[in-house]
Amino acid sequence: MKPLVIDTREPAEFAASHVPGAINISTMQFMHGSLPTQLVDVGKDQPIILYCRSGQRSNTCIQLLKAHGFTNLTNGINEHHVAKMLR
């Protein structure tokens, strides 16, 4: 199953550069308490790779997704690391 790649940076950072095929859900969207609308129909066991600039924001988002029952989560750290993972 192909992983869903989520860039947790701010929209301006995403617009400047991102992994091809990644979607942008900023950390602030995760912090509102409810599941971001882009993930409502995503299976709880879907492979998801999250990244930001240093891995800190993506790690925060992973913890929030775990609280919503997601189980197959990877912190890709940053754009360049994720691009290598997907080769």
mmCIF file of C-alpha atoms in Angstrom:
data_model
loop_
_atom_site.group_PDB
_atom_site.id
_atom_site.type_symbol
_atom_site.label_atom_id
_atom_site.label_comp_id
_atom_site.label_asym_id
_atom_site.label_seq_id
_atom_site.Cartn_x
_atom_site.Cartn_y
_atom_site.Cartn_z
ATOM 1 C CA MET A 1 0.000 0.000 0.000
ATOM 2 C CA LYS A 2 1.420 3.352 -1.036
ATOM 3 C CA PRO A 3 1.989 5.662 1.945
ATOM 4 C CA LEU A 4 0.156 8.930 2.390
ATOM 5 C CA VAL A 5 2.763 11.679 2.784
ATOM 6 C CA ILE A 6 1.849 14.668 4.940
ATOM 7 C CA ASP A 7 3.906 17.856 5.139
ATOM 8 C CA THR A 8 3.117 19.388 8.537
ATOM 9 C CA ARG A 9 4.781 22.733 7.813
ATOM 10 C CA GLU A 10 2.959 25.990 7.244
ATOM 11 C CA PRO A 11 1.391 26.597 3.799
ATOM 12 C CA ALA A 12 4.124 29.069 2.778
ATOM 13 C CA GLU A 13 6.818 26.486 3.546
ATOM 14 C CA PHE A 14 4.900 23.847 1.592
ATOM 15 C CA ALA A 15 4.480 26.218 -1.360
ATOM 16 C CA ALA A 16 8.236 26.860 -1.456
ATOM 17 C CA SER A 17 9.100 23.156 -1.756
ATOM 18 C CA HIS A 18 7.652 19.764 -0.845
ATOM 19 C CA VAL A 19 7.807 16.061 -1.616
ATOM 20 C CA PRO A 20 5.888 15.324 -4.851
ATOM 21 C CA GLY A 21 2.466 13.930 -3.984
ATOM 22 C CA ALA A 22 2.538 15.188 -0.394
ATOM 23 C CA ILE A 23 -0.466 16.929 1.088
ATOM 24 C CA ASN A 24 -0.143 19.911 3.408
ATOM 25 C CA ILE A 25 -1.800 19.711 6.806
ATOM 26 C CA SER A 26 -0.109 22.190 9.115
ATOM 27 C CA THR A 27 0.571 21.344 12.738
ATOM 28 C CA MET A 28 -1.985 23.965 13.766
ATOM 29 C CA GLN A 29 -4.689 22.059 11.865
ATOM 30 C CA PHE A 30 -3.857 18.963 13.922
ATOM 31 C CA MET A 31 -3.937 20.926 17.191
ATOM 32 C CA HIS A 32 -7.607 21.947 16.911
ATOM 33 C CA GLY A 33 -8.610 18.724 18.664
ATOM 34 C CA SER A 34 -10.593 17.128 15.873
ATOM 35 C CA LEU A 35 -9.171 15.008 13.081
ATOM 36 C CA PRO A 36 -8.232 17.161 10.056
ATOM 37 C CA THR A 37 -10.922 16.818 7.392
ATOM 38 C CA GLN A 38 -8.390 15.489 4.854
ATOM 39 C CA LEU A 39 -7.956 12.377 7.035
ATOM 40 C CA VAL A 40 -11.572 11.541 7.887
ATOM 41 C CA ASP A 41 -11.819 8.811 5.217
ATOM 42 C CA VAL A 42 -8.270 7.463 5.691
ATOM 43 C CA GLY A 43 -8.010 3.993 7.221
ATOM 44 C CA LYS A 44 -6.462 3.783 10.689
ATOM 45 C CA ASP A 45 -3.834 1.315 9.373
ATOM 46 C CA GLN A 46 -2.967 3.325 6.233
ATOM 47 C CA PRO A 47 0.807 3.921 6.070
ATOM 48 C CA ILE A 48 1.371 7.617 6.737
ATOM 49 C CA ILE A 49 4.698 9.442 6.590
ATOM 50 C CA LEU A 50 4.767 12.872 8.202
ATOM 51 C CA TYR A 51 7.554 15.415 7.934
ATOM 52 C CA CYS A 52 8.413 19.051 8.609
ATOM 53 C CA ARG A 53 11.755 20.839 8.752
ATOM 54 C CA SER A 54 13.391 19.117 11.718
ATOM 55 C CA GLY A 55 11.012 16.315 12.711
ATOM 56 C CA GLN A 56 9.647 18.078 15.789
ATOM 57 C CA ARG A 57 6.309 19.260 14.359
ATOM 58 C CA SER A 58 5.774 15.967 12.533
ATOM 59 C CA ASN A 59 6.412 14.079 15.788
ATOM 60 C CA THR A 60 3.764 16.194 17.526
ATOM 61 C CA CYS A 61 1.297 15.372 14.755
ATOM 62 C CA ILE A 62 2.109 11.661 15.036
ATOM 63 C CA GLN A 63 1.194 11.739 18.722
ATOM 64 C CA LEU A 64 -2.105 13.443 17.896
ATOM 65 C CA LEU A 65 -2.882 10.898 15.162
ATOM 66 C CA LYS A 66 -2.144 8.053 17.588
ATOM 67 C CA ALA A 67 -4.766 9.554 19.909
ATOM 68 C CA HIS A 68 -7.245 9.235 17.013
ATOM 69 C CA GLY A 69 -6.359 5.544 16.596
ATOM 70 C CA PHE A 70 -3.910 5.673 13.678
ATOM 71 C CA THR A 71 -1.302 2.921 13.909
ATOM 72 C CA ASN A 72 1.021 2.953 10.871
ATOM 73 C CA LEU A 73 2.868 6.252 11.319
ATOM 74 C CA THR A 74 6.430 7.201 10.397
ATOM 75 C CA ASN A 75 8.282 10.403 11.209
ATOM 76 C CA GLY A 76 10.112 11.129 7.962
ATOM 77 C CA ILE A 77 11.891 14.055 9.647
ATOM 78 C CA ASN A 78 12.261 16.387 6.632
ATOM 79 C CA GLU A 79 11.571 16.707 2.917
ATOM 80 C CA HIS A 80 14.942 15.384 1.789
ATOM 81 C CA HIS A 81 14.826 12.336 4.036
ATOM 82 C CA VAL A 82 11.303 11.445 2.856
ATOM 83 C CA ALA A 83 12.316 11.833 -0.787
ATOM 84 C CA LYS A 84 15.083 9.271 -0.174
ATOM 85 C CA MET A 85 12.657 6.936 1.612
ATOM 86 C CA LEU A 86 10.285 6.968 -1.355
ATOM 87 C CA ARG A 87 12.893 6.148 -4.000
#
